[in-house]
Amino acid sequence: MNGTEKPHEYPLFGPRTLFYLVLPSETTFKSHEEVPDYIDRAVPYFLSLLALEVVIGTWRGVGRFRLNDSLSNLISSTLMRLVGWYLKSTQLWLYLYLYERFKVPWIRPDSTLVWIWAFLLMDLMYYWFHRASHEISVVWAVHQMHHSSEDYNLSTALRQGVVQPLFSWLFYLPFAPVLPPPVFFVHYQFNTVYQFWIHTEQVGKLPWMVEFIFNTASHHRVHHGRNPYCIATNYGGTLIIWDRLFRTFQAEDEKVSYGLVSPVNSWNPIYLQTLYVRDMVRKASGQETWGDCLRALFYGPGWHRGSPRTGRRAEIPNIDPKHRVYDAKPANRWQFYILLKSAVMIGLFIVTNEKELSVQKRVALHIATVITLQGLGQLMDHKPGELRSGGVVIWRCAFQWQVWWETLRCTGLIILTLTYMCKWTESRQEEVIAVALLAFQIATTIFALHSALGKSKTQ
């Protein structure tokens, strides 16, 4: 790319990035430091498409749009980006080190042929990572979060495992010597951005040639299904040809039911992120031999002693026509409270995420974000808290106690905000933001305390 040109100067460049409709001449760079953050630049288009999808889906009567599910998706996306802030430096360093140490000198980052080669290789590597994330239990443990929603709309694309990028990176690192960093980071981002629009029920089947070559909404609906015919299919990122080549392709047939084979009844983000980790450890520890223990970790989630590596398709349960989608939600005022507080904390996180902050400030903001979002997910469940041992409930508290816990969380955030104000504010703008945040935390604490004291009003 010419150093004087910028991506926004190309006609419709922003919208085109959603569909990978870019040219090598528009996205070729000499250094990885020149590569824009295409994912961040796509966010306004993501939000616009989300709003458009709701309008079209409501008008057509197609699809399901629920505030609790969409908010759960947004919370998981925020937590993934939060964890990603700590991982990205190490990931970048490792890739650059391997490239500089073992690079093939004649593979130039400004070559059109290299750009095309990178597009194909990146998508092939994504296919194998995605397939591994369904066929290896330890990788499924960090990927299952993405499949846990029982709705299928554009917000589902945001529902991600917090440490999944760490595992996907391991699949890309061996190819660092033949993928120059600027080319790799361009295609890594576009491969991610492309997969946003395919998470929808509003787009039907496209012309046969498009369906034959590319991953589409129809193909990806099948991938997200828990119907027996949908399991272990359609792993492609941008292209579906890999699934056709390696015999994992499945066309959309009967109506798709979404979610995990065993649906999860919770909005608690920490519980959702760690759900299969607990199940996997329990399964491995219950094996009689070390070999079976390792198989429980590195074979498929459907494996059991005496079964094939990925389990038996015949053992996948059929869809129960009487199954009711999990839709827990508290009283209207609590829904407003959850929506407002999540908007403030996620907005604060987005605004500060790319700013230069000291380690103390960054950690304080991240702690506040995690505490708040985990608490809000717990409140959305609107059910008693439980402590289990060996599958037996040994302690249970009413929803009233969840409100008391929220009061304690709010009080802790007030203390954290006061500490931030006293020790780390360095400008007038920071002071104003901190004071506004403190006032907001005090108001939410009063609301939670009032609700906790008025037991009859919390149900």
CSV table of C-alpha atoms in Angstrom, one decimal:
chain,number,residue,atom,x,y,z
A,1,MET,CA,0.0,0.0,0.0
A,2,ASN,CA,1.2,3.4,-0.8
A,3,GLY,CA,2.2,5.2,2.4
A,4,THR,CA,0.1,8.2,1.5
A,5,GLU,CA,-3.1,6.2,1.0
A,6,LYS,CA,-5.4,5.2,3.8
A,7,PRO,CA,-8.0,2.4,3.9
A,8,HIS,CA,-11.0,4.7,4.1
A,9,GLU,CA,-9.9,6.4,0.9
A,10,TYR,CA,-10.9,3.3,-1.1
A,11,PRO,CA,-14.5,3.2,-2.3
A,12,LEU,CA,-16.8,1.4,0.3
A,13,PHE,CA,-13.7,-0.2,1.9
A,14,GLY,CA,-15.3,-0.5,5.4
A,15,PRO,CA,-18.4,-2.4,4.3
A,16,ARG,CA,-16.4,-4.5,1.9
A,17,THR,CA,-14.2,-5.8,4.7
A,18,LEU,CA,-17.2,-7.5,6.2
A,19,PHE,CA,-17.3,-9.9,3.2
A,20,TYR,CA,-13.5,-10.1,2.5
A,21,LEU,CA,-14.1,-8.1,-0.7
A,22,VAL,CA,-10.7,-6.4,-0.6
A,23,LEU,CA,-7.8,-6.3,-3.1
A,24,PRO,CA,-4.1,-7.1,-2.4
A,25,SER,CA,-3.3,-3.5,-3.5
A,26,GLU,CA,-5.5,-2.2,-0.7
A,27,THR,CA,-4.2,-4.4,2.1
A,28,THR,CA,-0.5,-4.9,1.4
A,29,PHE,CA,2.0,-3.5,3.9
A,30,LYS,CA,5.7,-3.7,4.4
A,31,SER,CA,5.6,-3.9,8.2
A,32,HIS,CA,3.2,-5.4,10.7
A,33,GLU,CA,3.2,-2.1,12.5
A,34,GLU,CA,1.4,-0.5,9.5
A,35,VAL,CA,-1.5,-3.0,9.5
A,36,PRO,CA,-4.7,-1.3,10.8
A,37,ASP,CA,-6.9,-2.8,13.4
A,38,TYR,CA,-9.6,-3.9,10.9
A,39,ILE,CA,-11.6,-5.6,13.6
A,40,ASP,CA,-12.0,-2.4,15.6
A,41,ARG,CA,-12.8,-0.5,12.4
A,42,ALA,CA,-15.6,-3.0,11.6
A,43,VAL,CA,-17.4,-2.5,14.9
A,44,PRO,CA,-19.7,0.3,13.7
A,45,TYR,CA,-20.7,-1.9,10.8
A,46,PHE,CA,-21.3,-4.8,13.2
A,47,LEU,CA,-23.6,-2.6,15.3
A,48,SER,CA,-25.5,-1.4,12.2
A,49,LEU,CA,-26.0,-4.9,11.0
A,50,LEU,CA,-27.2,-6.0,14.4
A,51,ALA,CA,-29.8,-3.3,14.5
A,52,LEU,CA,-30.9,-4.0,10.9
A,53,GLU,CA,-31.2,-7.7,11.6
A,54,VAL,CA,-33.5,-7.1,14.6
A,55,VAL,CA,-35.7,-4.9,12.4
A,56,ILE,CA,-35.9,-7.3,9.5
A,57,GLY,CA,-36.2,-10.4,11.7
A,58,THR,CA,-39.1,-8.8,13.7
A,59,TRP,CA,-40.8,-7.7,10.5
A,60,ARG,CA,-40.4,-11.2,8.9
A,61,GLY,CA,-41.1,-13.1,12.1
A,62,VAL,CA,-37.9,-15.1,11.6
A,63,GLY,CA,-35.3,-15.6,14.3
A,64,ARG,CA,-35.2,-15.0,18.0
A,65,PHE,CA,-33.9,-11.8,19.7
A,66,ARG,CA,-33.7,-11.8,23.5
A,67,LEU,CA,-32.1,-9.2,25.6
A,68,ASN,CA,-30.7,-11.6,28.1
A,69,ASP,CA,-29.0,-13.8,25.5
A,70,SER,CA,-27.7,-10.9,23.5
A,71,LEU,CA,-26.3,-9.3,26.6
A,72,SER,CA,-24.7,-12.6,27.6
A,73,ASN,CA,-23.0,-12.6,24.1
A,74,LEU,CA,-21.7,-9.1,24.5
A,75,ILE,CA,-20.4,-9.8,28.0
A,76,SER,CA,-18.4,-12.8,26.8
A,77,SER,CA,-17.0,-10.8,23.9
A,78,THR,CA,-15.8,-8.1,26.4
A,79,LEU,CA,-14.2,-10.7,28.7
A,80,MET,CA,-12.4,-12.2,25.7
A,81,ARG,CA,-11.0,-8.8,24.7
A,82,LEU,CA,-10.0,-8.1,28.3
A,83,VAL,CA,-8.0,-11.4,28.5
A,84,GLY,CA,-6.6,-10.8,25.0
A,85,TRP,CA,-5.0,-7.6,26.2
A,86,TYR,CA,-2.7,-9.7,28.4
A,87,LEU,CA,-2.0,-12.3,25.8
A,88,LYS,CA,-1.4,-10.3,22.6
A,89,SER,CA,2.1,-9.1,23.5
A,90,THR,CA,3.3,-12.7,24.0
A,91,GLN,CA,1.5,-13.9,20.9
A,92,LEU,CA,3.1,-11.1,18.8
A,93,TRP,CA,6.5,-11.6,20.2
A,94,LEU,CA,6.4,-15.4,19.5
A,95,TYR,CA,5.3,-14.9,15.9
A,96,LEU,CA,7.9,-12.3,15.1
A,97,TYR,CA,10.6,-14.3,16.8
A,98,LEU,CA,9.8,-17.4,14.7
A,99,TYR,CA,9.5,-15.4,11.5
A,100,GLU,CA,12.8,-13.6,12.0
A,101,ARG,CA,14.6,-16.8,13.1
A,102,PHE,CA,13.3,-19.1,10.4
A,103,LYS,CA,11.8,-17.0,7.6
A,104,VAL,CA,12.1,-17.9,3.9
A,105,PRO,CA,13.8,-14.9,2.4
A,106,TRP,CA,12.2,-15.0,-1.0
A,107,ILE,CA,8.7,-14.8,0.4
A,108,ARG,CA,8.0,-11.1,0.3
A,109,PRO,CA,5.2,-9.4,2.2
A,110,ASP,CA,4.4,-7.0,-0.7
A,111,SER,CA,3.8,-9.8,-3.3
A,112,THR,CA,0.3,-10.3,-4.7
A,113,LEU,CA,1.0,-14.1,-5.0
A,114,VAL,CA,2.1,-14.2,-1.3
A,115,TRP,CA,-1.2,-12.4,-0.4
A,116,ILE,CA,-3.2,-15.0,-2.2
A,117,TRP,CA,-1.1,-17.8,-0.7
A,118,ALA,CA,-1.6,-16.4,2.7
A,119,PHE,CA,-5.4,-16.2,2.2
A,120,LEU,CA,-5.6,-19.9,1.3
A,121,LEU,CA,-3.2,-21.1,4.0
A,122,MET,CA,-4.7,-19.0,6.8
A,123,ASP,CA,-8.2,-20.4,6.0
A,124,LEU,CA,-6.9,-23.9,5.8
A,125,MET,CA,-5.2,-23.5,9.2
A,126,TYR,CA,-8.4,-22.1,10.6
A,127,TYR,CA,-10.3,-25.1,9.3
A,128,TRP,CA,-7.9,-27.5,11.2
A,129,PHE,CA,-8.0,-25.4,14.4
A,130,HIS,CA,-11.8,-25.2,14.3
A,131,ARG,CA,-12.0,-29.0,13.6
A,132,ALA,CA,-9.6,-29.7,16.5
A,133,SER,CA,-11.7,-27.5,18.8
A,134,HIS,CA,-14.6,-29.9,18.3
A,135,GLU,CA,-12.6,-33.1,18.3
A,136,ILE,CA,-10.1,-32.6,21.1
A,137,SER,CA,-11.7,-32.1,24.6
A,138,VAL,CA,-9.1,-29.6,26.0
A,139,VAL,CA,-9.7,-27.4,23.0
A,140,TRP,CA,-13.4,-27.9,23.0
A,141,ALA,CA,-13.3,-26.7,26.7
A,142,VAL,CA,-12.3,-23.2,25.4
A,143,HIS,CA,-14.6,-23.2,22.3
A,144,GLN,CA,-17.9,-24.6,23.7
A,145,MET,CA,-18.8,-21.1,24.9
A,146,HIS,CA,-19.4,-20.0,21.3
A,147,HIS,CA,-21.9,-22.8,20.9
A,148,SER,CA,-23.8,-22.5,24.2
A,149,SER,CA,-26.4,-20.0,23.0
A,150,GLU,CA,-29.8,-21.4,22.0
A,151,ASP,CA,-30.4,-18.4,19.7
A,152,TYR,CA,-28.7,-17.8,16.4
A,153,ASN,CA,-28.3,-14.2,15.4
A,154,LEU,CA,-25.4,-11.7,14.7
A,155,SER,CA,-24.8,-11.2,18.4
A,156,THR,CA,-23.9,-14.9,18.6
A,157,ALA,CA,-20.8,-14.1,16.7
A,158,LEU,CA,-19.6,-12.1,19.7
A,159,ARG,CA,-20.0,-15.0,22.1
A,160,GLN,CA,-16.4,-16.4,22.4
A,161,GLY,CA,-14.2,-18.3,24.8
A,162,VAL,CA,-11.9,-16.0,26.6
A,163,VAL,CA,-8.7,-18.0,26.0
A,164,GLN,CA,-9.6,-19.4,22.6
A,165,PRO,CA,-7.2,-17.1,20.7
A,166,LEU,CA,-4.3,-18.6,22.7
A,167,PHE,CA,-5.1,-22.1,21.3
A,168,SER,CA,-5.8,-20.9,17.7
A,169,TRP,CA,-2.5,-19.1,17.8
A,170,LEU,CA,-0.7,-22.4,18.3
A,171,PHE,CA,-2.0,-23.6,15.0
A,172,TYR,CA,-0.7,-20.6,13.2
A,173,LEU,CA,2.8,-20.3,14.8
A,174,PRO,CA,4.4,-23.2,12.8
A,175,PHE,CA,3.7,-21.3,9.6
A,176,ALA,CA,5.4,-18.1,10.7
A,177,PRO,CA,8.4,-18.7,8.5
A,178,VAL,CA,6.3,-18.7,5.3
A,179,LEU,CA,3.8,-16.1,6.3
A,180,PRO,CA,5.3,-12.6,6.7
A,181,PRO,CA,3.8,-10.8,9.7
A,182,PRO,CA,2.0,-8.0,7.8
A,183,VAL,CA,0.3,-10.5,5.5
A,184,PHE,CA,-0.5,-12.8,8.4
A,185,PHE,CA,-2.1,-10.0,10.5
A,186,VAL,CA,-4.2,-8.8,7.6
A,187,HIS,CA,-5.7,-12.2,6.8
A,188,TYR,CA,-6.0,-13.2,10.5
A,189,GLN,CA,-8.3,-10.2,11.0
A,190,PHE,CA,-10.3,-10.5,7.7
A,191,ASN,CA,-10.9,-14.2,8.4
A,192,THR,CA,-12.4,-13.2,11.8
A,193,VAL,CA,-14.4,-10.3,10.4
A,194,TYR,CA,-15.9,-12.4,7.6
A,195,GLN,CA,-17.4,-14.8,10.0
A,196,PHE,CA,-19.6,-12.1,11.6
A,197,TRP,CA,-22.3,-11.9,8.9
A,198,ILE,CA,-22.8,-15.7,8.6
A,199,HIS,CA,-24.3,-15.8,12.2
A,200,THR,CA,-27.9,-15.1,11.1
A,201,GLU,CA,-31.2,-16.7,10.1
A,202,GLN,CA,-32.1,-13.7,7.9
A,203,VAL,CA,-30.0,-14.8,5.0
A,204,GLY,CA,-31.2,-17.9,3.1
A,205,LYS,CA,-29.3,-20.0,0.7
A,206,LEU,CA,-27.3,-18.0,-1.9
A,207,PRO,CA,-26.6,-18.9,-5.5
A,208,TRP,CA,-25.1,-22.4,-5.9
A,209,MET,CA,-21.6,-21.3,-6.9
A,210,VAL,CA,-21.3,-19.1,-3.7
A,211,GLU,CA,-22.7,-21.9,-1.6
A,212,PHE,CA,-20.2,-24.4,-3.2
A,213,ILE,CA,-17.1,-22.3,-2.6
A,214,PHE,CA,-17.7,-20.0,0.4
A,215,ASN,CA,-18.9,-20.5,4.0
A,216,THR,CA,-22.4,-19.0,4.2
A,217,ALA,CA,-25.1,-18.4,6.7
A,218,SER,CA,-26.8,-21.6,5.6
A,219,HIS,CA,-23.6,-23.7,6.1
A,220,HIS,CA,-22.8,-22.1,9.4
A,221,ARG,CA,-26.3,-22.6,10.8
A,222,VAL,CA,-25.7,-26.3,10.4
A,223,HIS,CA,-22.4,-26.0,12.2
A,224,HIS,CA,-24.2,-24.4,15.2
A,225,GLY,CA,-27.0,-27.0,15.3
A,226,ARG,CA,-27.3,-29.7,17.9
A,227,ASN,CA,-29.4,-31.9,15.7
A,228,PRO,CA,-27.6,-35.2,15.1
A,229,TYR,CA,-27.0,-34.5,11.4
A,230,CYS,CA,-25.4,-31.1,12.3
A,231,ILE,CA,-22.7,-32.4,14.7
A,232,ALA,CA,-19.0,-32.3,13.5
A,233,THR,CA,-19.7,-30.5,10.3
A,234,ASN,CA,-18.8,-27.3,8.4
A,235,TYR,CA,-15.7,-26.1,10.1
A,236,GLY,CA,-14.6,-23.7,7.4
A,237,GLY,CA,-13.9,-20.0,8.1
A,238,THR,CA,-14.2,-18.2,4.8
A,239,LEU,CA,-14.2,-21.1,2.4
A,240,ILE,CA,-16.3,-24.3,2.6
A,241,ILE,CA,-14.1,-26.2,0.1
A,242,TRP,CA,-12.0,-27.6,2.9
A,243,ASP,CA,-15.1,-29.3,4.4
A,244,ARG,CA,-15.9,-30.7,1.0
A,245,LEU,CA,-12.3,-31.9,0.5
A,246,PHE,CA,-12.0,-33.5,4.0
A,247,ARG,CA,-15.6,-34.9,4.0
A,248,THR,CA,-17.0,-32.8,6.9
A,249,PHE,CA,-19.5,-30.9,4.8
A,250,GLN,CA,-23.2,-31.0,5.5
A,251,ALA,CA,-25.9,-29.0,3.6
A,252,GLU,CA,-28.8,-27.5,5.6
A,253,ASP,CA,-31.6,-29.9,5.7
A,254,GLU,CA,-34.2,-30.1,8.5
A,255,LYS,CA,-34.9,-27.2,10.8
A,256,VAL,CA,-31.8,-26.5,13.0
A,257,SER,CA,-32.0,-26.4,16.8
A,258,TYR,CA,-29.1,-24.4,18.2
A,259,GLY,CA,-26.9,-24.8,21.3
A,260,LEU,CA,-25.0,-27.6,23.0
A,261,VAL,CA,-26.2,-31.2,22.9
A,262,SER,CA,-26.8,-30.8,26.6
A,263,PRO,CA,-28.3,-27.2,26.9
A,264,VAL,CA,-26.8,-24.9,29.6
A,265,ASN,CA,-29.3,-23.1,31.8
A,266,SER,CA,-27.3,-20.0,32.9
A,267,TRP,CA,-26.2,-16.5,32.0
A,268,ASN,CA,-23.3,-16.5,34.5
A,269,PRO,CA,-20.3,-15.7,32.3
A,270,ILE,CA,-17.7,-17.4,34.5
A,271,TYR,CA,-19.9,-20.5,34.8
A,272,LEU,CA,-20.4,-20.6,31.0
A,273,GLN,CA,-16.7,-20.2,30.3
A,274,THR,CA,-15.6,-22.9,32.7
A,275,LEU,CA,-18.5,-25.3,32.3
A,276,TYR,CA,-16.8,-28.0,30.2
A,277,VAL,CA,-13.4,-27.7,32.0
A,278,ARG,CA,-15.1,-29.0,35.2
A,279,ASP,CA,-16.9,-31.8,33.2
A,280,MET,CA,-13.7,-32.8,31.5
A,281,VAL,CA,-11.6,-32.9,34.7
A,282,ARG,CA,-14.3,-34.9,36.4
A,283,LYS,CA,-14.5,-37.3,33.4
A,284,ALA,CA,-10.7,-37.7,33.3
A,285,SER,CA,-10.3,-38.2,37.0
A,286,GLY,CA,-12.9,-41.0,36.9
A,287,GLN,CA,-11.0,-43.2,34.4
A,288,GLU,CA,-9.4,-46.4,35.6
A,289,THR,CA,-6.1,-46.1,33.6
A,290,TRP,CA,-3.7,-43.3,32.7
A,291,GLY,CA,-4.3,-44.1,29.1
A,292,ASP,CA,-8.0,-43.5,29.4
A,293,CYS,CA,-7.4,-40.4,31.5
A,294,LEU,CA,-5.4,-38.9,28.6
A,295,ARG,CA,-8.0,-40.0,26.1
A,296,ALA,CA,-10.6,-38.1,28.1
A,297,LEU,CA,-8.5,-35.0,27.7
A,298,PHE,CA,-7.3,-35.4,24.1
A,299,TYR,CA,-10.1,-37.4,22.4
A,300,GLY,CA,-13.4,-35.9,21.5
A,301,PRO,CA,-15.9,-34.7,24.0
A,302,GLY,CA,-18.2,-37.6,23.0
A,303,TRP,CA,-15.6,-40.3,23.7
A,304,HIS,CA,-16.0,-42.9,26.4
A,305,ARG,CA,-14.2,-46.2,27.0
A,306,GLY,CA,-15.0,-48.6,24.1
A,307,SER,CA,-16.1,-45.9,21.7
A,308,PRO,CA,-14.2,-44.4,18.6
A,309,ARG,CA,-12.0,-41.3,19.1
A,310,THR,CA,-14.8,-38.8,18.6
A,311,GLY,CA,-17.6,-40.9,20.0
A,312,ARG,CA,-20.6,-42.5,18.2
A,313,ARG,CA,-23.0,-40.4,16.2
A,314,ALA,CA,-25.8,-42.9,17.1
A,315,GLU,CA,-25.4,-41.8,20.8
A,316,ILE,CA,-26.2,-38.2,20.0
A,317,PRO,CA,-29.7,-37.5,21.4
A,318,ASN,CA,-32.5,-36.4,19.1
A,319,ILE,CA,-34.1,-33.0,19.6
A,320,ASP,CA,-36.8,-33.1,22.3
A,321,PRO,CA,-39.8,-31.3,20.8
A,322,LYS,CA,-40.9,-30.4,24.4
A,323,HIS,CA,-37.6,-28.7,25.2
A,324,ARG,CA,-38.0,-25.1,26.4
A,325,VAL,CA,-35.3,-22.6,25.7
A,326,TYR,CA,-33.7,-21.2,28.8
A,327,ASP,CA,-35.1,-17.7,29.3
A,328,ALA,CA,-34.6,-16.7,32.9
A,329,LYS,CA,-34.9,-13.0,33.7
A,330,PRO,CA,-35.6,-10.9,36.8
A,331,ALA,CA,-38.2,-8.2,37.4
A,332,ASN,CA,-38.3,-5.3,34.9
A,333,ARG,CA,-36.5,-2.9,37.1
A,334,TRP,CA,-33.6,-5.4,37.6
A,335,GLN,CA,-33.5,-5.8,33.8
A,336,PHE,CA,-33.1,-2.1,33.4
A,337,TYR,CA,-30.4,-2.1,36.2
A,338,ILE,CA,-28.5,-4.9,34.4
A,339,LEU,CA,-28.8,-3.2,31.0
A,340,LEU,CA,-27.7,0.2,32.3
A,341,LYS,CA,-24.8,-1.1,34.4
A,342,SER,CA,-23.5,-3.4,31.7
A,343,ALA,CA,-23.6,-0.5,29.1
A,344,VAL,CA,-21.6,1.7,31.4
A,345,MET,CA,-18.9,-0.9,32.2
A,346,ILE,CA,-18.6,-2.2,28.7
A,347,GLY,CA,-18.5,1.3,27.3
A,348,LEU,CA,-15.8,2.3,29.8
A,349,PHE,CA,-13.8,-0.8,28.9
A,350,ILE,CA,-14.1,0.0,25.1
A,351,VAL,CA,-13.1,3.6,25.6
A,352,THR,CA,-10.0,2.8,27.8
A,353,ASN,CA,-8.9,-0.4,26.1
A,354,GLU,CA,-6.7,1.2,23.5
A,355,LYS,CA,-5.5,4.1,25.7
A,356,GLU,CA,-2.0,4.2,27.2
A,357,LEU,CA,-2.6,3.4,30.9
A,358,SER,CA,-0.3,2.4,33.7
A,359,VAL,CA,-0.4,-1.2,34.8
A,360,GLN,CA,-2.2,-0.3,38.1
A,361,LYS,CA,-4.9,1.6,36.2
A,362,ARG,CA,-5.4,-1.1,33.7
A,363,VAL,CA,-5.6,-3.9,36.3
A,364,ALA,CA,-8.0,-1.8,38.4
A,365,LEU,CA,-10.3,-1.2,35.5
A,366,HIS,CA,-10.2,-4.9,34.5
A,367,ILE,CA,-11.0,-6.1,38.0
A,368,ALA,CA,-14.0,-3.8,38.1
A,369,THR,CA,-15.1,-5.0,34.7
A,370,VAL,CA,-14.9,-8.7,35.6
A,371,ILE,CA,-16.6,-8.3,39.0
A,372,THR,CA,-19.4,-6.2,37.5
A,373,LEU,CA,-20.1,-8.4,34.4
A,374,GLN,CA,-20.0,-11.6,36.4
A,375,GLY,CA,-22.4,-10.2,39.0
A,376,LEU,CA,-24.8,-9.0,36.3
A,377,GLY,CA,-24.8,-12.4,34.6
A,378,GLN,CA,-25.6,-14.0,38.0
A,379,LEU,CA,-28.5,-11.6,38.5
A,380,MET,CA,-29.9,-12.3,35.0
A,381,ASP,CA,-30.2,-16.0,36.1
A,382,HIS,CA,-32.7,-14.8,38.8
A,383,LYS,CA,-32.4,-18.1,40.6
A,384,PRO,CA,-31.1,-19.3,44.0
A,385,GLY,CA,-27.3,-19.6,44.5
A,386,GLU,CA,-26.1,-23.2,45.1
A,387,LEU,CA,-23.0,-24.9,46.3
A,388,ARG,CA,-22.7,-28.5,45.1
A,389,SER,CA,-20.4,-31.4,46.1
A,390,GLY,CA,-20.5,-34.6,44.1
A,391,GLY,CA,-23.7,-33.5,42.4
A,392,VAL,CA,-25.5,-32.9,45.7
A,393,VAL,CA,-26.6,-29.4,46.7
A,394,ILE,CA,-25.1,-28.8,50.2
A,395,TRP,CA,-26.0,-25.1,50.4
A,396,ARG,CA,-28.6,-23.0,48.7
A,397,CYS,CA,-29.6,-19.3,49.0
A,398,ALA,CA,-32.6,-17.5,47.8
A,399,PHE,CA,-32.4,-14.8,45.1
A,400,GLN,CA,-32.5,-12.3,47.9
A,401,TRP,CA,-29.0,-13.3,48.8
A,402,GLN,CA,-27.9,-12.7,45.2
A,403,VAL,CA,-29.1,-9.1,45.7
A,404,TRP,CA,-27.0,-8.9,48.9
A,405,TRP,CA,-24.0,-10.1,47.0
A,406,GLU,CA,-24.6,-7.4,44.4
A,407,THR,CA,-24.7,-4.8,47.2
A,408,LEU,CA,-21.3,-6.1,48.4
A,409,ARG,CA,-19.9,-6.0,44.9
A,410,CYS,CA,-21.1,-2.5,44.4
A,411,THR,CA,-19.5,-1.5,47.7
A,412,GLY,CA,-16.2,-3.0,46.7
A,413,LEU,CA,-16.3,-1.1,43.4
A,414,ILE,CA,-16.8,2.1,45.3
A,415,ILE,CA,-13.7,1.4,47.3
A,416,LEU,CA,-11.8,0.6,44.1
A,417,THR,CA,-13.0,3.8,42.4
A,418,LEU,CA,-12.0,5.9,45.5
A,419,THR,CA,-8.5,4.3,45.4
A,420,TYR,CA,-8.3,5.1,41.7
A,421,MET,CA,-9.2,8.7,42.4
A,422,CYS,CA,-6.8,9.2,45.2
A,423,LYS,CA,-3.7,7.5,43.7
A,424,TRP,CA,-3.9,7.3,39.9
A,425,THR,CA,-5.8,10.2,38.4
A,426,GLU,CA,-3.4,12.3,36.4
A,427,SER,CA,-5.6,14.8,34.5
A,428,ARG,CA,-8.7,16.8,34.9
A,429,GLN,CA,-10.5,14.6,32.4
A,430,GLU,CA,-9.6,11.5,34.4
A,431,GLU,CA,-10.9,13.1,37.6
A,432,VAL,CA,-14.3,14.0,36.0
A,433,ILE,CA,-14.7,10.4,34.7
A,434,ALA,CA,-13.7,8.9,38.1
A,435,VAL,CA,-16.2,11.2,39.9
A,436,ALA,CA,-19.0,10.3,37.5
A,437,LEU,CA,-18.2,6.6,37.9
A,438,LEU,CA,-18.1,7.0,41.7
A,439,ALA,CA,-21.6,8.7,41.6
A,440,PHE,CA,-22.9,5.9,39.4
A,441,GLN,CA,-21.5,3.2,41.7
A,442,ILE,CA,-23.0,4.9,44.8
A,443,ALA,CA,-26.4,5.1,43.0
A,444,THR,CA,-26.4,1.4,42.0
A,445,THR,CA,-25.3,0.4,45.5
A,446,ILE,CA,-28.3,2.3,47.0
A,447,PHE,CA,-30.6,0.6,44.5
A,448,ALA,CA,-29.2,-2.8,45.4
A,449,LEU,CA,-29.3,-2.2,49.1
A,450,HIS,CA,-32.9,-0.9,49.0
A,451,SER,CA,-33.9,-4.0,47.0
A,452,ALA,CA,-32.1,-6.3,49.5
A,453,LEU,CA,-33.8,-4.7,52.4
A,454,GLY,CA,-37.2,-5.0,50.7
A,455,LYS,CA,-37.3,-8.7,50.4
A,456,SER,CA,-40.8,-8.9,48.9
A,457,LYS,CA,-39.9,-6.5,46.1
A,458,THR,CA,-37.0,-8.6,44.7
A,459,GLN,CA,-38.9,-11.5,43.4
